[in-house]
Coordinates of C-alpha atoms and ligand atoms in Angstrom, one line a residue:
X288 CA -23.5 17.3 -36.4
X289 CA -20.7 14.8 -35.6
X290 CA -18.4 16.5 -38.2
X291 CA -14.6 16.4 -37.5
X292 CA -14.5 20.1 -38.1
X293 CA -16.3 20.8 -34.8
X294 CA -13.7 18.9 -32.8
X295 CA -11.9 21.4 -30.8
X296 CA -10.1 19.5 -28.0
X297 CA -7.3 16.9 -28.8
X298 CA -6.4 14.8 -25.7
X299 CA -2.8 13.1 -26.1
X300 CA -1.8 10.3 -23.7
X301 CA 0.8 7.6 -24.0
X302 CA -1.7 5.1 -22.5
X303 CA -5.5 5.1 -22.6
X304 CA -7.7 2.2 -21.0
X305 CA -10.8 2.3 -23.3
X306 CA -11.8 -1.2 -22.9
X307 CA -11.1 -4.0 -20.3
X308 CA -10.0 -6.3 -23.2
X309 CA -7.5 -4.0 -24.8
X310 CA -4.2 -4.0 -22.8
X311 CA -3.2 -0.5 -24.2
X312 CA -2.5 0.8 -20.6
X313 CA -0.4 -0.1 -17.6
X314 CA -2.1 1.6 -14.7
X315 CA -3.4 4.7 -13.2
X316 CA -2.4 7.1 -15.8
X317 CA -4.2 5.1 -18.6
X318 CA -7.4 4.5 -16.5
X319 CA -7.5 8.1 -15.8
X320 CA -7.3 9.0 -19.5
X321 CA -10.1 6.5 -20.1
X322 CA -12.2 7.8 -17.4
X323 CA -11.6 11.5 -18.8
X324 CA -12.9 10.3 -22.3
X325 CA -15.9 8.4 -20.8
X326 CA -16.9 11.5 -18.8
X327 CA -16.2 13.8 -21.9
X328 CA -18.5 11.5 -24.0
X329 CA -21.2 11.7 -21.4
X330 CA -20.9 15.4 -21.3
X331 CA -20.8 15.7 -25.2
X332 CA -17.6 17.6 -25.1
X333 CA -16.0 18.1 -28.7
X334 CA -13.0 16.1 -28.0
X335 CA -10.8 13.5 -29.9
X336 CA -8.0 11.5 -28.5
X337 CA -4.6 10.2 -29.7
X338 CA -2.4 7.3 -28.2
X339 CA -0.3 4.4 -29.4
X340 CA -1.6 0.9 -30.3
X341 CA 0.8 -1.2 -28.1
X342 CA 0.1 -4.5 -30.0
X343 CA 2.0 -6.4 -27.3
X344 CA 0.4 -4.4 -24.4
X345 CA 2.3 -3.8 -21.1
X346 CA 2.7 -7.3 -19.8
X347 CA 0.7 -10.2 -18.3
X348 CA 1.9 -10.9 -14.7
X349 CA 2.3 -14.6 -13.5
X350 CA 3.4 -15.3 -10.1
X351 CA 5.1 -18.4 -8.8
X352 CA 4.3 -19.9 -5.2
X353 CA 7.2 -17.6 -3.7
X354 CA 5.7 -14.6 -5.4
X355 CA 8.4 -14.3 -8.1
X356 CA 6.9 -12.3 -10.9
X357 CA 7.2 -13.5 -14.6
X358 CA 6.3 -11.3 -17.4
X359 CA 4.6 -12.4 -20.6
X360 CA 3.5 -10.4 -23.6
X361 CA -0.1 -9.3 -23.5
X362 CA -0.9 -10.1 -27.2
X363 CA -4.6 -9.0 -28.1
X364 CA -6.7 -9.3 -31.3
X365 CA -6.9 -5.7 -32.4
X366 CA -9.3 -6.4 -35.3
X367 CA -12.1 -7.2 -32.8
X368 CA -11.8 -3.7 -31.3
X369 CA -10.5 -1.1 -33.7
X370 CA -10.9 -0.3 -37.3
X371 CA -8.1 0.9 -39.8
X372 CA -8.5 4.4 -41.0
X373 CA -7.5 5.3 -44.6
X374 CA -4.8 7.8 -44.2
X375 CA -1.3 7.1 -43.1
X376 CA 1.3 9.7 -42.1
X377 CA 4.9 9.7 -42.3
X378 CA 7.3 10.7 -39.4
X379 CA 11.1 11.2 -40.1
X380 CA 12.7 9.3 -37.3
X381 CA 16.5 8.4 -37.3
X382 CA 16.8 9.7 -40.8
X383 CA 14.2 7.2 -42.1
X384 CA 10.7 7.8 -43.4
X385 CA 8.6 5.8 -40.9
X386 CA 4.9 5.2 -42.0
X387 CA 2.3 5.5 -39.3
X388 CA -1.2 3.6 -39.6
X389 CA -4.1 4.9 -37.7
X390 CA -6.6 2.8 -36.0
X391 CA -9.9 4.1 -34.5
X392 CA -11.9 3.2 -31.4
X393 CA -15.1 5.0 -30.5
X394 CA -15.9 5.9 -26.8
X395 CA -19.6 6.2 -26.5
X396 CA -21.3 8.4 -23.9
X397 CA -24.4 7.8 -22.0
X398 CA -26.7 9.2 -24.6
X399 CA -24.8 8.0 -27.6
X400 CA -22.1 11.1 -28.3
X401 CA -19.1 9.6 -29.6
X402 CA -15.4 10.4 -28.9
X403 CA -13.0 9.0 -31.6
X404 CA -9.7 7.6 -30.1
X405 CA -6.9 7.1 -32.6
X406 CA -4.4 4.4 -32.0
X407 CA -1.0 5.0 -33.9
X408 CA 0.8 2.0 -35.3
X409 CA 4.1 1.7 -37.0
X410 CA 3.9 -2.0 -37.6
X411 CA 3.2 -2.0 -41.3
X412 CA 5.1 -4.1 -43.9
X413 CA 6.7 -1.0 -45.6
X414 CA 8.7 -0.1 -42.4
X415 CA 11.9 -1.6 -41.5
X416 CA 11.8 -4.3 -38.6
X417 CA 13.0 -2.0 -36.0
X418 CA 10.7 0.7 -36.9
X419 CA 7.7 -1.7 -36.9
X420 CA 8.4 -2.5 -33.2
X421 CA 8.2 1.1 -32.1
X422 CA 4.5 0.9 -31.0
X423 CA 4.6 -2.7 -29.7
X424 CA 5.2 -2.4 -26.1
X425 CA 4.1 0.1 -23.5
X426 CA 7.0 1.3 -21.3
X427 CA 9.3 -1.4 -22.7
X428 CA 12.8 -1.1 -24.1
X429 CA 15.5 1.5 -23.5
X430 CA 15.5 5.3 -23.5
X431 CA 15.9 5.6 -27.2
X432 CA 12.9 3.3 -27.8
X433 CA 10.9 5.6 -25.4
X434 CA 11.9 8.8 -27.3
X435 CA 10.9 7.1 -30.6
X436 CA 7.6 6.2 -29.1
X437 CA 7.1 9.9 -27.8
X438 CA 8.0 11.2 -31.3
X439 CA 5.2 9.0 -32.9
X440 CA 2.8 10.0 -30.4
X441 CA 3.5 13.8 -30.4
X442 CA 4.7 14.6 -34.0
X443 CA 2.9 11.6 -35.5
X444 CA -0.3 12.5 -33.4
X445 CA -0.5 16.0 -34.8
X446 CA 0.2 14.9 -38.4
X447 CA -2.6 12.1 -38.0
X448 CA -5.0 14.6 -36.8
X449 CA -4.4 16.6 -39.9
X450 CA -4.5 13.8 -42.2
X451 CA -7.9 12.8 -40.7
X452 CA -9.3 16.3 -41.4
X453 CA -9.0 17.9 -37.9
X454 CA -8.0 21.4 -38.8
X455 CA -9.6 23.4 -36.2
X456 CA -8.3 22.0 -32.9
X457 CA -8.2 24.8 -30.4
X458 CA -6.7 22.9 -27.4
X459 CA -4.0 20.1 -27.2
X460 CA -4.3 18.5 -23.9
X461 CA -0.9 16.6 -23.0
X462 CA -1.8 14.1 -20.3
X463 CA 1.9 13.8 -18.8
X464 CA 5.1 14.7 -20.4
X465 CA 5.2 11.8 -22.8
X466 CA 3.2 13.8 -25.3
X467 CA 5.4 16.9 -25.1
X468 CA 7.0 16.6 -28.6
X469 CA 3.6 17.6 -30.2
X470 CA 4.8 21.1 -29.2
X471 CA 7.6 20.8 -31.7
X472 CA 5.1 19.8 -34.6
X473 CA 2.9 22.7 -33.6
X474 CA 6.0 25.0 -33.7
X475 CA 6.8 23.7 -37.1
X476 CA 3.2 24.3 -38.4
X477 CA 3.1 27.8 -37.0
X478 CA 6.5 28.8 -38.3
X479 CA 5.5 27.5 -41.8
X480 CA 2.2 29.5 -41.5
X481 CA 4.0 32.7 -40.4
X482 CA 7.0 31.9 -42.6
X483 CA 9.4 32.5 -39.6
X484 CA 11.7 30.5 -37.5
X485 CA 10.5 28.6 -34.5
X486 CA 12.1 31.0 -31.9
X487 CA 9.8 33.9 -33.2
X488 CA 7.9 34.9 -30.2
X489 CA 4.7 35.1 -32.3
X490 CA 5.2 31.3 -33.0
X491 CA 5.7 30.5 -29.2
X492 CA 2.7 32.7 -28.2
X493 CA 0.2 30.9 -30.6
X494 CA 1.5 27.5 -29.5
X495 CA 1.1 28.4 -26.0
X496 CA -2.4 29.6 -26.6
X497 CA -3.3 26.0 -27.7
X498 CA -1.5 23.8 -25.3
X499 CA -2.6 22.4 -21.9
X500 CA -0.4 20.3 -19.9
X501 CA -1.2 18.0 -16.9
X502 CA 1.8 16.7 -14.8
X503 CA 1.2 13.5 -12.8
X504 CA 4.7 13.1 -11.3
X505 CA 5.7 14.7 -7.9
X506 CA 9.3 13.6 -8.1
X507 CA 11.9 15.2 -10.5
X508 CA 13.5 11.8 -11.3
X509 CA 10.1 10.7 -12.7
X510 CA 10.2 13.0 -15.7
X511 CA 11.4 11.9 -19.0
X512 CA 14.8 13.5 -20.0
X513 CA 16.9 12.7 -23.2
X514 CA 20.3 13.8 -24.2
X515 CA 20.1 16.4 -26.9
X516 CA 22.2 14.5 -29.3
X517 CA 19.9 11.5 -29.0
X518 CA 16.9 13.9 -29.7
X519 CA 18.9 15.3 -32.7
X520 CA 19.8 11.9 -34.0
X521 CA 16.0 10.9 -33.9
X522 CA 14.1 14.0 -34.7
X523 CA 16.9 15.8 -36.8
X524 CA 17.6 19.5 -36.1
X525 CA 14.9 21.2 -34.3
X526 CA 15.5 25.1 -34.2
X527 CA 13.4 25.5 -30.8
X528 CA 15.9 23.1 -29.2
X529 CA 19.0 25.2 -30.1
X530 CA 18.8 27.1 -26.9
X531 CA 20.4 26.6 -23.5
X532 CA 17.6 27.5 -21.2
X533 CA 14.7 26.0 -19.2
X534 CA 13.8 22.8 -21.2
X535 CA 17.5 22.2 -22.5
X536 CA 19.6 22.5 -19.6
X537 CA 23.0 20.7 -19.4
X538 CA 22.7 19.0 -22.8
X539 CA 19.4 17.4 -21.9
X540 CA 15.8 17.8 -23.0
X541 CA 13.4 17.6 -20.3
X542 CA 9.9 16.8 -21.7
X543 CA 8.0 18.0 -18.6
X544 CA 9.7 21.4 -18.8
X545 CA 9.4 21.5 -22.6
X546 CA 5.5 20.9 -22.1
X547 CA 5.3 23.5 -19.3
X548 CA 7.1 26.1 -21.3
X549 CA 4.8 25.7 -24.3
X550 CA 1.6 25.4 -22.3
X551 CA -0.8 28.3 -21.6
X552 CA -2.3 26.2 -18.8
X553 CA -0.7 23.6 -16.6
X554 CA -2.1 21.7 -13.6
X555 CA -1.3 19.0 -11.0
X556 CA -3.8 16.4 -10.2
X557 CA -4.7 17.1 -6.6
X558 CA -4.5 20.3 -4.5
X559 CA -1.5 18.9 -2.7
X560 CA 0.1 17.8 -5.9
X561 CA -0.4 21.4 -7.3
X562 CA 1.6 22.7 -4.3
X563 CA 4.4 20.2 -4.7
X564 CA 4.6 21.1 -8.5
X565 CA 4.7 24.9 -7.9
X566 CA 7.7 24.1 -5.6
X567 CA 9.2 21.7 -7.9
X568 CA 9.0 23.9 -11.0
X569 CA 9.7 27.2 -9.0
X570 CA 6.6 28.8 -10.6
X571 CA 3.0 29.8 -9.4
X572 CA 1.6 28.9 -12.8
X573 CA 0.6 25.3 -12.0
X574 CA -3.1 25.1 -11.2
X575 CA -4.6 22.0 -9.4
X576 CA -7.5 20.0 -10.9
X577 CA -8.1 17.0 -8.7
X578 CA -8.5 13.6 -10.6
X579 CA -11.9 11.8 -10.6
X580 CA -13.3 8.5 -11.7
X581 CA -16.2 7.5 -14.0
X582 CA -19.1 6.4 -11.7
X583 CA -20.9 4.0 -14.1
X584 CA -17.5 2.3 -14.9
X585 CA -16.5 1.7 -11.3
X586 CA -19.7 1.2 -9.5
X587 CA -20.4 -2.7 -9.3
X588 CA -23.6 -4.0 -10.8
X589 CA -25.1 -4.7 -7.3
X590 CA -24.9 -1.0 -6.1
X591 CA -25.7 0.2 -9.6
X592 CA -29.0 -1.8 -9.6
X593 CA -29.7 -0.2 -6.2
X594 CA -28.9 3.3 -7.4
X595 CA -31.1 2.8 -10.4
X596 CA -34.0 2.1 -8.2
X597 CA -33.4 4.8 -5.6
X598 CA -31.4 7.3 -7.3
X599 CA -32.5 7.1 -10.9
X600 CA -30.6 10.0 -12.4
X601 CA -27.1 9.1 -11.0
X602 CA -25.8 7.8 -14.3
X603 CA -26.1 11.1 -16.2
X604 CA -25.6 13.4 -13.1
X605 CA -23.1 11.8 -10.6
X606 CA -23.9 14.7 -8.3
X607 CA -27.1 12.8 -7.5
X608 CA -24.9 10.3 -5.5
X609 CA -25.3 12.7 -2.8
X610 CA -28.6 11.1 -2.1
X611 CA -27.0 7.8 -1.1
X612 CA -27.4 9.3 2.4
X613 CA -31.1 8.3 2.2
X614 CA -30.5 4.7 1.1
X615 CA -32.3 2.1 3.0
X616 CA -29.7 0.6 5.2
X617 CA -30.6 -3.1 4.6
X618 CA -30.8 -2.6 0.8
X619 CA -27.2 -1.1 0.8
X620 CA -25.8 -3.9 3.2
X621 CA -27.4 -6.6 1.0
X622 CA -26.1 -5.2 -2.2
X623 CA -22.4 -4.9 -0.8
X624 CA -22.5 -8.5 0.6
X625 CA -23.5 -9.8 -2.9
X626 CA -20.6 -7.8 -4.4
X627 CA -18.2 -9.2 -1.7
X628 CA -19.4 -12.8 -2.5
X629 CA -18.7 -12.3 -6.3
X630 CA -15.2 -10.9 -5.3
X631 CA -14.4 -13.7 -2.9
X632 CA -15.4 -16.5 -5.5
X633 CA -13.1 -14.9 -8.0
X634 CA -10.2 -14.4 -5.8
X635 CA -10.5 -18.1 -4.6
X636 CA -10.6 -19.1 -8.3
X637 CA -7.7 -17.1 -9.3
X638 CA -5.5 -18.0 -6.4
X639 CA -6.6 -21.3 -4.7
X640 CA -7.0 -19.4 -1.5
X641 CA -10.1 -20.1 0.7
X642 CA -11.3 -16.7 1.7
X643 CA -14.6 -16.4 3.2
X644 CA -17.5 -14.5 1.9
X645 CA -18.6 -13.6 5.5
X646 CA -15.4 -12.1 6.8
X647 CA -14.3 -8.4 6.8
X648 CA -12.0 -7.9 3.8
X649 CA -9.0 -5.3 3.5
X650 CA -7.5 -4.8 0.3
X651 CA -4.3 -3.3 -1.1
X652 CA -3.9 -3.3 -4.8
X653 CA -1.7 -1.0 -6.9
X654 CA 1.4 -0.8 -8.9
X655 CA 4.1 -2.3 -6.6
X656 CA 6.9 0.2 -6.2
X657 CA 9.0 1.4 -3.2
X658 CA 7.2 4.5 -2.0
X659 CA 3.7 2.8 -1.9
X660 CA 4.9 0.6 0.8
X661 CA 2.7 -2.5 0.0
X662 CA 3.9 -4.3 3.0
X663 CA 3.3 -1.5 5.6
X664 CA 0.3 -3.6 6.7
X665 CA 2.5 -6.6 7.3
X666 CA 5.2 -4.8 9.3
X667 CA 4.3 -6.6 12.6
X668 CA 2.6 -10.0 12.0
X669 CA 2.3 -10.7 15.6
X670 CA 0.3 -7.6 16.2
X671 CA -1.8 -8.3 13.2
X672 CA -2.5 -11.9 14.6
X673 CA -3.3 -10.6 17.9
X674 CA -5.8 -8.1 16.6
X675 CA -7.5 -10.9 14.7
X676 CA -7.6 -13.1 17.7
X677 CA -8.8 -10.5 20.3
X678 CA -10.9 -8.0 18.3
X679 CA -12.2 -10.1 15.4
X680 CA -11.5 -11.8 12.2
X681 CA -10.4 -10.3 8.9
X682 CA -8.9 -11.3 5.6
X683 CA -6.6 -9.5 3.2
X684 CA -6.6 -9.2 -0.7
X685 CA -3.5 -8.0 -2.5
X686 CA -2.8 -7.2 -6.1
X687 CA -0.5 -5.2 -8.3
X688 CA 2.2 -5.6 -10.8
X689 CA 5.9 -4.3 -10.5
X690 CA 7.5 -2.8 -13.6
X691 CA 9.8 -5.3 -15.3
X692 CA 12.8 -3.4 -14.2
X693 CA 11.7 -2.4 -10.7
X694 CA 13.8 -4.8 -8.5
X695 CA 12.5 -3.3 -5.4
X696 CA 8.9 -3.7 -6.5
X697 CA 9.4 -7.3 -7.2
X698 CA 11.0 -8.0 -3.8
X699 CA 7.9 -6.5 -2.2
X700 CA 5.7 -9.0 -3.9
X701 CA 7.9 -11.8 -2.6
X702 CA 7.9 -10.3 0.8
X703 CA 4.0 -10.4 0.8
X704 CA 4.0 -13.9 -0.3
X705 CA 6.3 -14.7 2.7
X706 CA 3.9 -13.0 4.9
X707 CA 1.0 -14.9 3.6
X708 CA 2.7 -18.1 4.5
X709 CA 3.5 -16.8 8.0
X710 CA -0.1 -15.8 8.7
X711 CA -1.5 -19.1 7.3
X712 CA -4.1 -20.6 9.6
X713 CA -4.6 -17.2 11.5
X714 CA -5.4 -14.7 8.8
X715 CA -6.1 -15.5 5.0
X716 CA -4.3 -13.4 2.6
X717 CA -4.5 -13.8 -1.2
X718 CA -2.3 -12.1 -3.8
X719 CA -4.2 -12.0 -7.1
X720 CA -2.1 -12.0 -10.1
X721 CA -2.4 -9.6 -13.0
X722 CA -4.1 -6.7 -11.4
X723 CA -5.8 -4.8 -14.2
X724 CA -9.0 -2.8 -15.2
X725 CA -11.2 -5.9 -14.7
X726 CA -9.5 -6.9 -11.4
X727 CA -9.8 -3.4 -9.9
X728 CA -13.5 -3.3 -10.7
X729 CA -14.1 -6.5 -8.8
X730 CA -12.1 -5.3 -5.8
X731 CA -13.3 -1.8 -5.3
X732 CA -16.8 -3.2 -5.2
X733 CA -16.4 -6.2 -3.1
X734 CA -14.0 -5.5 -0.3
X735 CA -14.8 -3.6 3.0
X736 CA -11.8 -1.4 3.5
X737 CA -9.5 0.1 0.9
X738 CA -5.9 0.6 2.3
X739 CA -3.4 3.0 0.7
X740 CA -0.2 4.1 2.5
X741 CA 2.3 5.9 0.2
X742 CA 5.0 8.1 1.7
X743 CA 3.7 11.6 1.6
X744 CA 3.9 13.8 -0.7
X745 CA 4.9 11.2 -3.4
X746 CA 1.3 10.3 -4.4
X747 CA 0.1 12.9 -6.9
X748 CA -3.5 11.8 -6.4
X749 CA -4.3 8.1 -6.4
X750 CA -7.7 7.2 -7.8
X751 CA -8.5 3.7 -6.6
X752 CA -9.7 4.9 -3.3
X753 CA -12.3 7.2 -5.2
X754 CA -13.5 4.1 -6.9
X755 CA -13.9 2.3 -3.6
X756 CA -15.7 5.2 -2.0
X757 CA -18.4 5.3 -4.7
X758 CA -19.0 1.6 -3.8
X759 CA -19.5 2.4 -0.1
X760 CA -16.0 1.3 0.7
X761 CA -14.1 3.6 3.1
X762 CA -10.3 4.1 2.9
X763 CA -7.6 3.7 5.6
X764 CA -4.8 6.0 3.9
X765 CA -2.0 8.2 4.7
X766 CA -2.7 12.0 4.2
X767 CA -1.6 12.6 0.6
X768 CA -3.1 13.1 -2.9
X769 CA -6.8 13.0 -3.1
X770 CA -7.3 11.6 0.3
X771 CA -6.5 15.0 1.9
X772 CA -9.5 16.3 0.2
X773 CA -11.8 13.1 0.7
X774 CA -10.9 12.4 4.3
X775 CA -13.5 13.0 7.0
X776 CA -12.3 11.0 10.0
X777 CA -14.8 8.2 10.9
X778 CA -17.2 9.2 8.3
X779 CA -15.5 8.5 4.9
X780 CA -12.5 6.5 6.4
X781 CA -9.5 7.0 8.6
X782 CA -6.1 8.6 8.3
X783 CA -2.8 6.9 8.8
X784 CA -0.5 9.4 10.6
X785 CA -0.9 13.1 10.3
X786 CA -0.1 15.7 7.6
X787 CA 3.6 16.4 7.8
X788 CA 3.1 19.2 5.0
X789 CA 0.2 21.0 6.5
X790 CA 2.2 24.1 7.4
X791 CA 5.0 24.0 4.9
X792 CA 6.0 22.3 1.7
X793 CA 9.6 22.4 3.0
X794 CA 9.1 19.6 5.4
X795 CA 11.2 16.6 4.9
X796 CA 10.2 13.5 2.9
X797 CA 10.7 10.7 5.2
X798 CA 9.7 7.1 5.6
X799 CA 8.0 7.3 9.0
X800 CA 7.5 3.4 8.7
X801 CA 7.2 2.5 12.3
X802 CA 5.1 5.3 13.4
X803 CA 2.7 4.9 10.2
X804 CA 2.4 1.1 10.8
X805 CA 1.5 1.7 14.4
X806 CA -1.1 4.3 13.5
X807 CA -2.6 1.8 10.9
X808 CA -2.8 -1.0 13.6
X809 CA -4.3 1.4 15.9
X810 CA -7.0 2.5 13.7
X811 CA -7.7 -1.0 12.7
X812 CA -7.9 -2.3 16.3
X813 CA -9.7 0.5 18.0
X814 CA -11.9 2.1 15.4
X815 CA -12.5 0.2 12.2
X816 CA -12.9 -3.5 13.3
X817 CA -15.0 -2.6 16.5
X818 CA -17.2 -0.4 14.4
X819 CA -17.8 -3.1 11.7
X820 CA -18.3 -6.0 14.2
X821 CA -20.3 -4.2 17.1
X822 CA -22.1 -1.4 15.3
X823 CA -23.7 -2.4 12.0
X824 CA -25.7 0.8 11.8
X825 CA -22.5 3.0 12.3
X826 CA -20.8 1.0 9.6
X827 CA -23.5 1.4 7.2
X828 CA -23.4 5.1 8.0
X829 CA -19.7 5.2 7.0
X830 CA -20.6 3.5 3.7
X831 CA -23.4 6.0 3.0
X832 CA -21.1 8.9 3.7
X833 CA -18.4 7.5 1.6
X834 CA -20.7 7.4 -1.4
X835 CA -22.6 10.7 -0.6
X836 CA -19.6 12.9 0.3
X837 CA -17.0 11.6 -2.1
X838 CA -19.1 10.2 -5.1
X839 CA -20.2 13.5 -6.4
X840 CA -16.9 15.3 -6.1
X841 CA -14.5 12.7 -7.1
X842 CA -16.3 11.8 -10.3
X843 CA -14.6 12.4 -13.7
X844 CA -17.6 14.6 -14.7
X845 CA -16.6 17.2 -12.1
X846 CA -13.0 16.9 -13.2
X847 CA -13.8 17.3 -16.9
X848 CA -16.1 20.3 -16.1
X849 CA -13.1 21.9 -14.5
X850 CA -10.9 21.2 -17.5
X851 CA -13.6 22.6 -19.7
X852 CA -13.9 25.8 -17.6
X853 CA -10.2 26.5 -16.9
X854 CA -8.1 24.8 -19.5
X855 CA -10.1 24.4 -22.7
X856 CA -12.1 27.6 -22.6
X857 CA -10.5 30.5 -24.4
Ligands
LIG96 C1 -7.6 2.9 -10.7 C2 -6.5 2.0 -11.1 C3 -5.0 2.4 -10.8 C4 -4.8 3.7 -10.1 O1 -5.1 3.7 -8.7 P1 -4.2 4.1 -7.6 O2 -5.0 4.4 -6.5 O3 -3.3 5.3 -8.2 O4 -3.2 2.9 -7.4 C5 -4.1 1.5 -11.2 N1 -4.3 0.4 -11.9 C6 -5.6 0.1 -12.3 C7 -5.8 -1.1 -13.0 C8 -6.7 0.8 -11.9 O5 -7.9 0.4 -12.2

């Protein structure tokens, strides 16, 4: 029944968060991959997944008193989590034969259906030291290191599936451009099969009929690009790259365009991101499937217990979360208070802060990088203090790593620490180090308001606000990514500013910082805090609508159903 021969969909991703204790992911992309597999397992999809082992993880973040970030390797004991498969494969890289070991982890669905995830590993004694390091560090090293990793993932990944006996895969899903080199291996396979060269249109057509590509990056500079001579020195001569068009312009290989070229189906990850991608790639071929999150992974234990009692079918059928509209107000309120107490205790332990478990709590937690504007909420500390004094008390929780080479992101963390000190005595602010899977689970369940203010249209989707919504936590967010689809003013949350791109994708991308900050403060002062403090019934109504309106739609079950219908079905 569970034979490898029936597995028809292979999901490829540079990072996959399968387990809180395995640092094989860095953030949103890996968590999304994990949620995709968790829903696929619940839905009994015939899927298998491929990624890299990342023995040293991404990194552990330590912060000093001024908010200076220090990075430490995230070593982990793989033997506790994954098991070694018998076959090894060989990939020719830089003229050397590099051996790739394969480790297996099993994602289990709600009723036991299993999805095998294969973690590729070049750290075997037979390889040279430099080759052993290829699969050590997620997003570490230079451009050549990245290319080597992507070659192991794409080329090694297809070879690994064959060695494991998967000969009947119908769909290869590339989760972001990192996996695009799998197309080269499929072209090589098809050419051998048809005894022709890779530029035979029959070869291209058959590869295209098997490939699915999801792009997650709304800015051209975010796509992986490698000089063709580097590609040749790593992968040897590849006939399909002997062409000076689409994916190989100006002596550069663009992995996103390569993936697009060889995919019969491509999509962005929210409706708006679909529009942005169609404009960026000058094509109408890019569909949109809005991201989702896995309800039983993200709904905290307090609310989960309440749902088990009042909406017993929600675990198997997240559509039932619509019934949250009927939850008894006092039970929902109590469950959330318990989640907040659990969060506050943990934040205080982690940071030495003295947050209160009785005070309205805002949270901003995500990768720290320029366009996300983590410090927008702190633009005008005097106004913030005045709101706390005149309208009512609140406290703020922050979290988020900056990529080791993102100087601007690191500066932001320091600026938030300086604001923390400037607010001391009036508004408590805690910056929790090492934001990760476990931290996010505590935060989305325990805070009262989820704040997100990227510069539109640079947020492809965003998913943490969906996790918050399922926990009855409304968002205060700029109109971008998923929030354009999840936002109902005053019922599921509040908008910061308007939608600059409502009429045309040609609108300018500008950092409307002063106007956005002022809109954020206005909503906090005149709508959000007064509702919370003076109208508890009204607030609980917002909590219910967050769950009932957004829980069913923004579940990864809905997302995977759409992939199954539009992308995998042939
Ligand atoms: C969900 C999640 C993200 C992605 O959320 P965004 O809204 O895109 O920031 C990032 N990191 C972790 C650890 C998460 O759990």
